[in-house]
Coordinates of C-alpha atoms in Angstrom, one line a residue:
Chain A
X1 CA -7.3 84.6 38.2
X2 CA -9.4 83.2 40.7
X3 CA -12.9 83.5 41.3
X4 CA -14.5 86.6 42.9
X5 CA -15.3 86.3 46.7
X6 CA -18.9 87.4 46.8
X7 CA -19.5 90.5 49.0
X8 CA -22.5 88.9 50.5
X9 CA -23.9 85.9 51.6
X10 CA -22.6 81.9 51.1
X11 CA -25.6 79.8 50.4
X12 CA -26.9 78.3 54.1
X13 CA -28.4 75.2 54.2
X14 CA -29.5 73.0 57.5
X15 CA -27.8 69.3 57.7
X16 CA -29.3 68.2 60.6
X17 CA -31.2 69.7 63.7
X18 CA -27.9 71.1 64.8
X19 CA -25.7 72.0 62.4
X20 CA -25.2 74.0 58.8
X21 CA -23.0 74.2 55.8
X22 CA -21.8 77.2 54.7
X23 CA -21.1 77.2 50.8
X24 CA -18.9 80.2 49.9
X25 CA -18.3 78.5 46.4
X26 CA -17.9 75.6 43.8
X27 CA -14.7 76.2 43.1
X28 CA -11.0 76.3 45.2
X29 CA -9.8 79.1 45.5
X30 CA -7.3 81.4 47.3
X31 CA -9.7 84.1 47.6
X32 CA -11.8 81.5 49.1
X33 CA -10.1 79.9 51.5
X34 CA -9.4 83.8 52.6
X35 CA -12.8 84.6 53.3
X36 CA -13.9 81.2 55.1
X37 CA -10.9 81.5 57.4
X38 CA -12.0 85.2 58.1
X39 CA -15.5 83.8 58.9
X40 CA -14.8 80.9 60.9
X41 CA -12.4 83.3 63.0
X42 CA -15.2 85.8 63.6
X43 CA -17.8 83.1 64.6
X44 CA -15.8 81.5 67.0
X45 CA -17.1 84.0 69.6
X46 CA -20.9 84.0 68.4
X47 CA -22.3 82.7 71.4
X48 CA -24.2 79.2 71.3
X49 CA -21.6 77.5 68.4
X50 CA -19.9 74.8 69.4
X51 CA -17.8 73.6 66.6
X52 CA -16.6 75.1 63.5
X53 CA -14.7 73.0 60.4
X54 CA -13.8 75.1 57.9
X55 CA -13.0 73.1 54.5
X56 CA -12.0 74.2 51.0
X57 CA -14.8 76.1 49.7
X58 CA -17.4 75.3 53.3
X59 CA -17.6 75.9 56.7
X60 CA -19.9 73.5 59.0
X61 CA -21.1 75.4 61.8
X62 CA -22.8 73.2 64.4
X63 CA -24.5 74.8 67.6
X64 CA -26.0 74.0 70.5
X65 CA -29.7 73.7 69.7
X66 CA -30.5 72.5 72.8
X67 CA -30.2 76.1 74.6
X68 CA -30.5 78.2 71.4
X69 CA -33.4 78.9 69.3
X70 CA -32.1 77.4 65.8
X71 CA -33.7 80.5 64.1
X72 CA -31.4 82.5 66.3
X73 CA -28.7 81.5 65.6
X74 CA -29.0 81.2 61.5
X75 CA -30.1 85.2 61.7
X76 CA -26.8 85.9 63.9
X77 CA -24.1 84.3 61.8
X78 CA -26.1 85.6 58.8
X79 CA -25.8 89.3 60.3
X80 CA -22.3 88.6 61.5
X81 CA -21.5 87.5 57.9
X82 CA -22.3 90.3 56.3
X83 CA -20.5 93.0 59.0
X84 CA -17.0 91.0 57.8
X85 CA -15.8 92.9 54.6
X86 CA -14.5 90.5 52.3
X87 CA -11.8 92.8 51.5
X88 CA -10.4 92.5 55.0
X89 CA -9.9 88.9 54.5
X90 CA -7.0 89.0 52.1
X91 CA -5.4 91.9 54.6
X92 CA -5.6 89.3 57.7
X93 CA -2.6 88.2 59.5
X94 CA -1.2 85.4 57.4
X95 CA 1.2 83.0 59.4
X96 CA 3.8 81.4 57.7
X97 CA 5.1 78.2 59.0
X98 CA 8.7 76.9 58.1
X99 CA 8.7 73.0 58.2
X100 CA 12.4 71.1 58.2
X101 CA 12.7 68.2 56.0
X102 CA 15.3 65.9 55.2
X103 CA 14.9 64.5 52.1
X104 CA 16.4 60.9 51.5
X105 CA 15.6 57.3 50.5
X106 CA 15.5 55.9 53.9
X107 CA 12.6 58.2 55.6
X108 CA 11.1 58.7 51.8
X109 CA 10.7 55.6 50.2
X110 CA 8.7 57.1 47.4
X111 CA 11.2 59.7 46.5
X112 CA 13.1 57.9 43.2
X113 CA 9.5 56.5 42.2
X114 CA 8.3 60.3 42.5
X115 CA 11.5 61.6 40.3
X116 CA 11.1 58.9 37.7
X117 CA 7.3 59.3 37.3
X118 CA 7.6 63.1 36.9
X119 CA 10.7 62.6 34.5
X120 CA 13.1 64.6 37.4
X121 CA 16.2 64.0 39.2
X122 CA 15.6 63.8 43.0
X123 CA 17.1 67.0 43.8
X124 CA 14.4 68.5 40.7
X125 CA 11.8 67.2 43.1
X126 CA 13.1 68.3 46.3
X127 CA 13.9 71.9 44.8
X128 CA 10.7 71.7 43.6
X129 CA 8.4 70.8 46.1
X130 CA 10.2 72.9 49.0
X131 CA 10.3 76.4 46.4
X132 CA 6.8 76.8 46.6
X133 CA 4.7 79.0 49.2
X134 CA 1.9 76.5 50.1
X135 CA -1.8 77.1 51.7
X136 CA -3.6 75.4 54.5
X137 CA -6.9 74.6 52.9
X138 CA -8.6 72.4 55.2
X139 CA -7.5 70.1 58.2
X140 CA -8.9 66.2 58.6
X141 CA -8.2 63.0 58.2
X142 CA -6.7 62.8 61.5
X143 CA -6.0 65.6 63.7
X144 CA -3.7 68.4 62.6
X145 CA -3.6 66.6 59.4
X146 CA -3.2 70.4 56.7
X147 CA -3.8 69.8 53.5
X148 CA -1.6 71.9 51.7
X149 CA -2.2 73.0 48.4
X150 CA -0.9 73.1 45.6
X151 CA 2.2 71.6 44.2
X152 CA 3.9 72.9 41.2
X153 CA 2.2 70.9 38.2
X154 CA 5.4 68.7 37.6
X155 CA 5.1 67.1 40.8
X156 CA 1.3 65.5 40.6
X157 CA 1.1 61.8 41.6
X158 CA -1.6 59.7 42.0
X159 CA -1.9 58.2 45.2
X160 CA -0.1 55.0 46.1
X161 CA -2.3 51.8 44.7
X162 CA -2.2 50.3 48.5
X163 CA -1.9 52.6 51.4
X164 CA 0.8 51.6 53.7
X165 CA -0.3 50.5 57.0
X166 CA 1.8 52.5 59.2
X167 CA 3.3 55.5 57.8
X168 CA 5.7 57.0 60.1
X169 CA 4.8 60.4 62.2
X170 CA 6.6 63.4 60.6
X171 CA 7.0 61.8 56.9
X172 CA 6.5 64.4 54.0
X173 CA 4.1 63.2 51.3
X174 CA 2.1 64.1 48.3
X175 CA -0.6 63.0 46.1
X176 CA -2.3 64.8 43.2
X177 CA -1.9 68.6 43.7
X178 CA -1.4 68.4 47.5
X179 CA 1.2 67.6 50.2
X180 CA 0.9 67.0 53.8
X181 CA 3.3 66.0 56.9
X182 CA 1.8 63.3 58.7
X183 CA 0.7 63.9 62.5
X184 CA 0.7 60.9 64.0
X185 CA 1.5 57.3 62.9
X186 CA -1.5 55.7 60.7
X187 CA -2.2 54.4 57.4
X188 CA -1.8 56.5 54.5
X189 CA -1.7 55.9 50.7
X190 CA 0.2 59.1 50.1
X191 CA 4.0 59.3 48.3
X192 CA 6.6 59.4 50.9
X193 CA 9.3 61.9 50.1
X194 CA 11.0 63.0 53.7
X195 CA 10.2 63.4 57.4
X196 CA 10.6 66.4 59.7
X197 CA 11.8 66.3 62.8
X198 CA 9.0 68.7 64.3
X199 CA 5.8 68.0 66.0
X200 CA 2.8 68.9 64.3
X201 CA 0.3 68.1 67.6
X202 CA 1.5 68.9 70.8
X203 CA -1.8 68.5 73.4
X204 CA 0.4 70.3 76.0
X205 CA 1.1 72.8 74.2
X206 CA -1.2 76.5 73.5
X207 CA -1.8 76.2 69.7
X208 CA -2.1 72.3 69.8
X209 CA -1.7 72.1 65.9
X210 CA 1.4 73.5 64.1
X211 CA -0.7 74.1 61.3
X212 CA -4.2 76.3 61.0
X213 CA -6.6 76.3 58.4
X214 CA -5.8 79.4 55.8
X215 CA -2.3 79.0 57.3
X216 CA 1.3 79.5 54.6
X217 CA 3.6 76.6 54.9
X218 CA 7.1 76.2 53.0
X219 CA 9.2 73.6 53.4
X220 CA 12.9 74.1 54.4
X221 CA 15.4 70.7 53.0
X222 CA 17.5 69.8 55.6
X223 CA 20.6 67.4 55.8
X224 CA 20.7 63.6 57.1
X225 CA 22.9 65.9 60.1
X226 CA 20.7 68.5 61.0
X227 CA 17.4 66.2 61.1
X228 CA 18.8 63.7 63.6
X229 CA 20.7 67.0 65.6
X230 CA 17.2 68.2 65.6
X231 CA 15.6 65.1 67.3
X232 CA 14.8 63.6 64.1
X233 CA 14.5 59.8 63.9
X234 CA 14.9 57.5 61.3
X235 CA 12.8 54.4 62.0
X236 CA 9.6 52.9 61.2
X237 CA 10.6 51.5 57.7
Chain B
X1 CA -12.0 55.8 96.3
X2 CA -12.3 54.0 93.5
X3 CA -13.8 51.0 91.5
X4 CA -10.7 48.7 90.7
X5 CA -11.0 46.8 86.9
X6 CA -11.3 43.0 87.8
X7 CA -12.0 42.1 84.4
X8 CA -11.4 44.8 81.6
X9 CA -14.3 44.0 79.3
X10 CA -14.3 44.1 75.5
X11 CA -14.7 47.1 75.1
X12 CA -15.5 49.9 78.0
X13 CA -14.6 53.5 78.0
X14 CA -14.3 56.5 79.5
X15 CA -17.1 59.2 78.1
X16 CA -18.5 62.3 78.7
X17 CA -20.6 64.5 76.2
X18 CA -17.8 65.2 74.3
X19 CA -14.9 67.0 73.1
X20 CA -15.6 70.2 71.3
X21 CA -14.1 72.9 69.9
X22 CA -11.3 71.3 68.1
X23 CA -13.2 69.9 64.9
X24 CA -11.2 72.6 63.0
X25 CA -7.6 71.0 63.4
X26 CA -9.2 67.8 63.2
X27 CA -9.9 66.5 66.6
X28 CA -13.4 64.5 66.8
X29 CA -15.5 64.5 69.5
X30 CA -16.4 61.0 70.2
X31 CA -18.6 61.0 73.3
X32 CA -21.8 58.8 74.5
X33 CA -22.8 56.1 71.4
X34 CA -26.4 56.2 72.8
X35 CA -26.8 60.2 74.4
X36 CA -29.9 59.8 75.8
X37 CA -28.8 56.7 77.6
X38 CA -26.1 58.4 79.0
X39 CA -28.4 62.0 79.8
X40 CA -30.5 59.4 81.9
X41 CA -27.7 58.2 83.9
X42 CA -26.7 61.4 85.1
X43 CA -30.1 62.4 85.8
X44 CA -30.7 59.8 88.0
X45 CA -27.7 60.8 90.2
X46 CA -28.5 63.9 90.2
X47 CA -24.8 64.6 88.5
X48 CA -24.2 67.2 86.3
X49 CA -25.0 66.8 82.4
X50 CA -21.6 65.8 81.7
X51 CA -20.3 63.9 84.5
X52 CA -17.9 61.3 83.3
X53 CA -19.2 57.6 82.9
X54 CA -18.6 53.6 81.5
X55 CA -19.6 53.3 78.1
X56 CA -19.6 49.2 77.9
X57 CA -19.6 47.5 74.7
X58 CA -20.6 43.7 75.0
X59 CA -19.8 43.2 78.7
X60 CA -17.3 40.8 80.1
X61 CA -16.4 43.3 82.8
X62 CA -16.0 43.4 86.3
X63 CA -15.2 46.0 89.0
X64 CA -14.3 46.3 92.5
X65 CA -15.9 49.4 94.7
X66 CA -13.3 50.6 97.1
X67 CA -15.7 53.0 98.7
X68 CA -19.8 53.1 98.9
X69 CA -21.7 54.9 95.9
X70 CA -24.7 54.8 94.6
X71 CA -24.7 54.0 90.7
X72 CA -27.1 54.5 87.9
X73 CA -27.1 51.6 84.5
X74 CA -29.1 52.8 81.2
X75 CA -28.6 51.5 77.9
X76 CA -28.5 48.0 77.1
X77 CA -29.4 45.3 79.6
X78 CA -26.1 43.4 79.8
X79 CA -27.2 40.9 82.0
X80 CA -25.2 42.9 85.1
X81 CA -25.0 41.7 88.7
X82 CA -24.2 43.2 91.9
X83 CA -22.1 40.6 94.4
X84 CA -24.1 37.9 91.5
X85 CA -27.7 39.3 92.1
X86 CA -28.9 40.4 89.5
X87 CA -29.5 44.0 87.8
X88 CA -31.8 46.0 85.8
X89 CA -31.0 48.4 84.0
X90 CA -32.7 52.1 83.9
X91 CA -32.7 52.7 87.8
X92 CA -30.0 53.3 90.8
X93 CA -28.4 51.0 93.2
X94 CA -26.2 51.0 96.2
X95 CA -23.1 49.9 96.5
X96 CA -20.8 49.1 99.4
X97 CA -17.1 49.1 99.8
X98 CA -15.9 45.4 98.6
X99 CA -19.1 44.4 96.1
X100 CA -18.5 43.4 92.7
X101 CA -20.2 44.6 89.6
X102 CA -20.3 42.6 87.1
X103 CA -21.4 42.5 83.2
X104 CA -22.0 39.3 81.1
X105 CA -23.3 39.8 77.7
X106 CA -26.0 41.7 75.9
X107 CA -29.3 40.0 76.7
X108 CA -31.0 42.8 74.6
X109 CA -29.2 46.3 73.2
X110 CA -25.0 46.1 72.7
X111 CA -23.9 49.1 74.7
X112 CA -24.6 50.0 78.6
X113 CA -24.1 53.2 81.0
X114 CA -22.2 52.7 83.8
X115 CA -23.0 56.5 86.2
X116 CA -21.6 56.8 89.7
X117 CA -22.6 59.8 92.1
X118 CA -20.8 62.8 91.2
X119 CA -19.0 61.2 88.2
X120 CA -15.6 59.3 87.3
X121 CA -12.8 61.9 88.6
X122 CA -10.2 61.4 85.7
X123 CA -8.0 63.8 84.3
X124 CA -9.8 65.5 80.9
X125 CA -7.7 65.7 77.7
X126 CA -8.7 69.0 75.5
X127 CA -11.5 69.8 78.1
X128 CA -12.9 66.0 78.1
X129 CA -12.4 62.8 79.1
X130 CA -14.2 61.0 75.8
X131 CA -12.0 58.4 75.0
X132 CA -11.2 57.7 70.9
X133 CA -8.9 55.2 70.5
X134 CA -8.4 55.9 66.9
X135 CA -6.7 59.5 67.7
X136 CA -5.3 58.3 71.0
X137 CA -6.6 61.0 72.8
X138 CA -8.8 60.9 76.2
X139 CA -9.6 58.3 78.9
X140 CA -7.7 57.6 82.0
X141 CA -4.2 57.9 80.0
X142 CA -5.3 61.0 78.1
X143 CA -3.8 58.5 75.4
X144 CA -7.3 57.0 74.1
X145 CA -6.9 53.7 75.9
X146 CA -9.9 51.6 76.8
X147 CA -9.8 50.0 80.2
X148 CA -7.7 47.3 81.3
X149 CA -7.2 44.8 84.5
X150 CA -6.7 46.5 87.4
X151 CA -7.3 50.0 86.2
X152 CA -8.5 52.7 89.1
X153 CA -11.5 54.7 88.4
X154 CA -11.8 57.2 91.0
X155 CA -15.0 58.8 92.2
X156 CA -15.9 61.1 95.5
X157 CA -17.5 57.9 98.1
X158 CA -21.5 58.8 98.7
X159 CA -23.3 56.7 101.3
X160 CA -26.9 58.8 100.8
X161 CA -28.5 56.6 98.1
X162 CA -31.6 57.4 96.7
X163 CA -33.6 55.0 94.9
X164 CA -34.7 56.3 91.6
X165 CA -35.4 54.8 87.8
X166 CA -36.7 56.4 84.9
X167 CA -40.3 56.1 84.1
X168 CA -41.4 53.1 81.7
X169 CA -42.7 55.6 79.3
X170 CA -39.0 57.7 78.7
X171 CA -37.5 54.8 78.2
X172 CA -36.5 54.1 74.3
X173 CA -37.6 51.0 72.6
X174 CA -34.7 49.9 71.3
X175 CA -36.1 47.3 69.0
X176 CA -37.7 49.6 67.1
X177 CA -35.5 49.3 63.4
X178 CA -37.1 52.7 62.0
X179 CA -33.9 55.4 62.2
X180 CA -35.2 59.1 61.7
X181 CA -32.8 60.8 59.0
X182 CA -32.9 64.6 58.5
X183 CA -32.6 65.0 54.5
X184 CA -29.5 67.4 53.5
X185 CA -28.9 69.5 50.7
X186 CA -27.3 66.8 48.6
X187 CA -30.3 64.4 48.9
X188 CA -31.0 66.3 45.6
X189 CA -28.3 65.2 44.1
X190 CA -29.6 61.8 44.1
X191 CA -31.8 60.2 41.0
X192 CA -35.7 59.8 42.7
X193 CA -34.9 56.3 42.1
X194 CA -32.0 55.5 44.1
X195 CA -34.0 57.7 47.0
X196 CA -37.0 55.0 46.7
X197 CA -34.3 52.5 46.8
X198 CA -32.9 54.2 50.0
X199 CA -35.9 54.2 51.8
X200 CA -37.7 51.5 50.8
X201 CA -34.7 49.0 51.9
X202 CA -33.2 46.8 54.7
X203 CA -29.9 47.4 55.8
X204 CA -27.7 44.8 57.8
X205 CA -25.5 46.7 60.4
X206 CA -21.9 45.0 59.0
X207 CA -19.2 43.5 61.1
X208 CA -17.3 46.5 60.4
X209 CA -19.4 48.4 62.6
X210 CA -17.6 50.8 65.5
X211 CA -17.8 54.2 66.8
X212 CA -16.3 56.2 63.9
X213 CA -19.3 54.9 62.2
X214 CA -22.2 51.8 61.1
X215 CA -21.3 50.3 57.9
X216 CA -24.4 48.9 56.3
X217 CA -25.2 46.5 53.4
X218 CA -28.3 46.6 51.4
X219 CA -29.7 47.7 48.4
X220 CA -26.4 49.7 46.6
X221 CA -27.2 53.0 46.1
X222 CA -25.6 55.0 42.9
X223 CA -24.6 58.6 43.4
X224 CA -22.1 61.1 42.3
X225 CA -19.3 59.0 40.8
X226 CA -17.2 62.6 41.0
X227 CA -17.7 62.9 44.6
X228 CA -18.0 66.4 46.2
X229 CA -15.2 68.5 47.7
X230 CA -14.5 67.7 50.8
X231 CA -16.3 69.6 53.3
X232 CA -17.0 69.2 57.3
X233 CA -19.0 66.2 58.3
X234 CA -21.9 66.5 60.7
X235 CA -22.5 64.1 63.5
X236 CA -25.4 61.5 61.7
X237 CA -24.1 62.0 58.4
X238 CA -25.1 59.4 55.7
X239 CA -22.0 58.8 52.9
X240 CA -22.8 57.1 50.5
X241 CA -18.9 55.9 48.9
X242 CA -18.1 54.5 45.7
X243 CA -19.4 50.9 46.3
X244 CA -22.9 52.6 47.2
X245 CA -23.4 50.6 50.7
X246 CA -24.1 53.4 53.3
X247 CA -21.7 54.4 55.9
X248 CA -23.3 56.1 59.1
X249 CA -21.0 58.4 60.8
X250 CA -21.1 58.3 64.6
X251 CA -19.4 59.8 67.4
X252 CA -15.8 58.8 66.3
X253 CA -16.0 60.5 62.7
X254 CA -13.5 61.9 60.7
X255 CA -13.8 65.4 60.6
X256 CA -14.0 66.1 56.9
X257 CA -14.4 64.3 53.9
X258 CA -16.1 64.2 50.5
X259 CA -18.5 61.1 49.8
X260 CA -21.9 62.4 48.9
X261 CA -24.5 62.6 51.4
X262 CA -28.5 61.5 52.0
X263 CA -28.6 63.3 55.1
X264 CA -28.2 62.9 58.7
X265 CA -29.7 60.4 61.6
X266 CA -30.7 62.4 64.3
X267 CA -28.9 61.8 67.7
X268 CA -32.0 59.8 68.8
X269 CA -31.4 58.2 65.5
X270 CA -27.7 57.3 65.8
X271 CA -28.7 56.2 69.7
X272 CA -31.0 53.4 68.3
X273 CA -28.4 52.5 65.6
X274 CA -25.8 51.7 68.4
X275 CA -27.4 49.4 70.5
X276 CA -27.8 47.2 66.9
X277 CA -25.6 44.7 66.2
X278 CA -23.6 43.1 63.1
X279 CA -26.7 41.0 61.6
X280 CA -29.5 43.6 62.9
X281 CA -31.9 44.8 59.9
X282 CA -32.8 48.9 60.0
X283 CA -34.6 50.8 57.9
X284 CA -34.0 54.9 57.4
X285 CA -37.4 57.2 57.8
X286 CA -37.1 60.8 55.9
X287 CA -37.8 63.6 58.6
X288 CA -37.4 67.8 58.7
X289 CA -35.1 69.6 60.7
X290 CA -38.4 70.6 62.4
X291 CA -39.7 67.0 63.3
X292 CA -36.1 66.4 64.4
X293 CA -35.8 69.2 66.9
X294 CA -39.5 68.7 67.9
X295 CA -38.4 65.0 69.0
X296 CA -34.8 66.7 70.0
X297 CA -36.6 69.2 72.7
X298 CA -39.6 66.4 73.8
X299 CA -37.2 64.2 74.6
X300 CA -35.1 66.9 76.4
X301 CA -38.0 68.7 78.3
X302 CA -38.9 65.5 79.5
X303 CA -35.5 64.8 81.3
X304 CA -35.7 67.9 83.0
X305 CA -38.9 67.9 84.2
X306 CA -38.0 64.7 86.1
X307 CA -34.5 66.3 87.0

């Protein structure tokens, strides 16, 4: 069961002259993530914030201090804060996004070392890790990067002992209890498992990110066929 | 109308304030590595707050005017030269069709402000031009490229120049090694002796110094072995990783991450620190949010009043 989302007020404290951290919790939680989401949606329109990055159990809120008295602004989000009803959180619009993957040796290196660590066949892994409804519980690392929590227990990894380099955009990984789809083509010291042939960043397009915080993402295997027939590409090994 | 990229420069890109608005899906904002710098040489045009400018790192560049202008330089002196007379910086200049503008290298500072009248006229990625190379996003490409021989920079020609420069006293001293830092909430979570060591410490600025952030070696501070959860990081921030030399986060951050934190440099703070080189000794100085925005809206009003 996860922890209770407090009806009122995260803890507020001032990290520099322009911005604050939000602390909703000390632990991860569903009902959590729920409520920061709901938040961070809400403040978006408060007038005088300029950024927002809502993380697993925080939400950084930096404003423009310049134009706006800094007292303000703590007294608006505070008030705004406690109008939201937590309850209305968990009834919020939940996306769920369906991400392709094709599974396989040549886009996943990591995939038989994954299956022998966790004692599984391949296919164990791959049935495993595209069953399971995951959550979007922060974004980073680079952009439209989703750290998606959690995998099922079975599949935890450490994280490779050297990071590749250049891991190839659209590759599948996981480490510890998390998975992710890389963005764009950078290092990474995640497992590789599979590639999709989708975008996750598109700065033409409306939503620019595939992927929201607070969003639900499964995974959908695909074959070697339908990945290429979907503009999929298998270099960069 | 346009200056033409003779000589590319090590390192000299496209900025405005900043692109923001997109921290959530994990877009930085990169922008101006000294603001105030970069506030001046708008004001001194006359341009609006966040009209696009040359961020030059080092110097080794040189440019062509196609068209007259008037230009303003802040920031570091980088030894710069109009048609091989030479330049100061903090003050306005004319420039005629066919005159070259040139930088050499840093004679004090590390990063100059390159302002023309009305701003750079390039295509904004995500609402700004601010060029980060590590997320490929911004600058005349939209693809985070710095400049290179025989790029076009395109500006509206001007042939009213006014002759302006900013008064002696609004002018930071840049060798000052003192960097204000706003304590944050996890300060506490340091032992009162590693905060004496903190503060009582050099620092060398590191070779792997860039805009994402200043990498420092010094006195090795122990914190939180655990680490935190990660959680958004603010423009200044302090981490102090695993191997306890502090990394300050600048304009190029990664959005979120979860190294414990001594606080934040202020934006006057995190100007200083980039005109520093590899090799420079700082030192950090514990101030409130209040003494920060108190220097924040000084330093402000007084750019307006002489707007």
């Amino acid at each position: 069961m996860s922890q209770a989302v407090s009806p009122l007020l995260p803890d507020m404290d001032m990290v520099s002259d322009n911005a604050c951290l939000l602390t909703f919790s000390q632990t991860i939680s569903e009902a959590i993530s729920d409520r920061i989401a709901q938040v961070s949606q809400q403040l978006t329109n408060l007038p005088g914030i300029i950024d927002l990055i809502p993380s697993y159990t925080t939400l950084l809120v930096v404003f423009d201090g310049d134009h706006f008295d800094r007292f303000a602004i703590c007294k608006a989000i505070r008030q705004l804060i406690l109008k939201l009803d937590p309850k209305d959180a968990l009834q919020a619009d939940v996306r769920e996004i369906v991400i392709p993957v094709y599974y396989g040796a040549e886009v996943g290196p990591d995939l038989d070392e994954v299956a022998a660590h966790c004692g599984l066949s391949t296919n164990d892994v791959i049935e495993q890790h595209s069953a399971n409804l995951y959550r979007a519980y922060a974004i980073g690392f680079t952009p439209g990067f989703a750290f998606l929590g959690n995998t099922p227990a079975q599949l935890h990894i450490g994280r490779k002992t050297t990071p590749r380099l250049k891991v190839p955009i659209g590759s599948v990984a996981i480490a510890e209890n998390q998975t992710a789809v890389y963005p764009s083509v950078t290092p990474g010291g995640w497992q590789i498992i599979g590639r999709t042939p989708i975008k996750l960043v598109d700065w033409g397009s409306e939503n620019l990110a595939l992927i929201a915080m607070g969003d639900k993402v499964r995974f959908e295997p695909i074959s070697r066929q339908d990945f290429l027939a979907q503009g999929g590409n298998l270099d960069g090994f | 109308m346009a200056f033409k990229v003779i000589k590319p420069g090590m390192l000299a890109l496209l900025q405005d304030l900043g692109r923001h608005g997109h921290q959530a899906i994990g877009v930085t904002t990169g922008g101006p590595m000294d603001e105030l710098a970069f506030r001046w040489a708008n004001a001194l045009l006359d341009n609006d707050d966040n009209a696009q400018q040359l961020e030059i790192t080092f110097g080794m560049l040189s440019l062509e005017a196609q068209a007259n202008t008037s230009v303003a330089l802040t920031g570091a002196d980088l030894d710069a030269s109009l048609n091989g007379k030479s330049l100061t910086p903090w003050q306005t200049y004319a420039v005629k069709k066919g005159d070259v503008l040139s930088f050499q290298q840093p004679v004090w500072g590390l990063r100059a402000y390159l302002a023309v009248k009305g701003g750079f006229q390039c295509e904004p990625t995500l609402g700004s031009i601010a060029t980060v190379m590590r997320e490929k996003i911004g600058g005349l490409t939209g693809k985070g490229d710095k400049l290179h021989k025989d790029d076009i920079l395109p500006f509206q020609a001007y042939d009213q120049h006014q002759q302006r420069s900013v008064p002696r006293a609004a002018i930071p001293d840049y060798s000052q090694s003192d960097i204000p830092l706003v304590l944050g909430y996890q300060y506490r979570s340091f032992s009162d002796l590693q905060r004496a060591h903190f503060f009582s410490s050099d620092y060398k600025v590191s070779q792997n110094s860039d805009r994402m952030g200043y990498r420092l070696e010094g006195n090795a501070i122990q914190g939180d072995a655990k680490g935190i959860i990660s959680e958004g990081i603010a423009y200044g921030s302090v981490q102090i990783p695993k191997d306890g030399q502090p990394i300050v986060l600048l304009r190029d951050r990664q959005t979120i991450g979860g190294y414990p934190k001594m606080g934040c440099v202020t934006r006057f703070g995190g100007a200083l620190l980039a005109q520093k080189k590899p090799g420079d000794a700082i030192q950090f100085t514990p101030i409130t949010v209040d003494q920060a925005e108190h220097e924040r809206h000084l330093q402000m009003a007084r750019l307006q009043q002489w707007r």
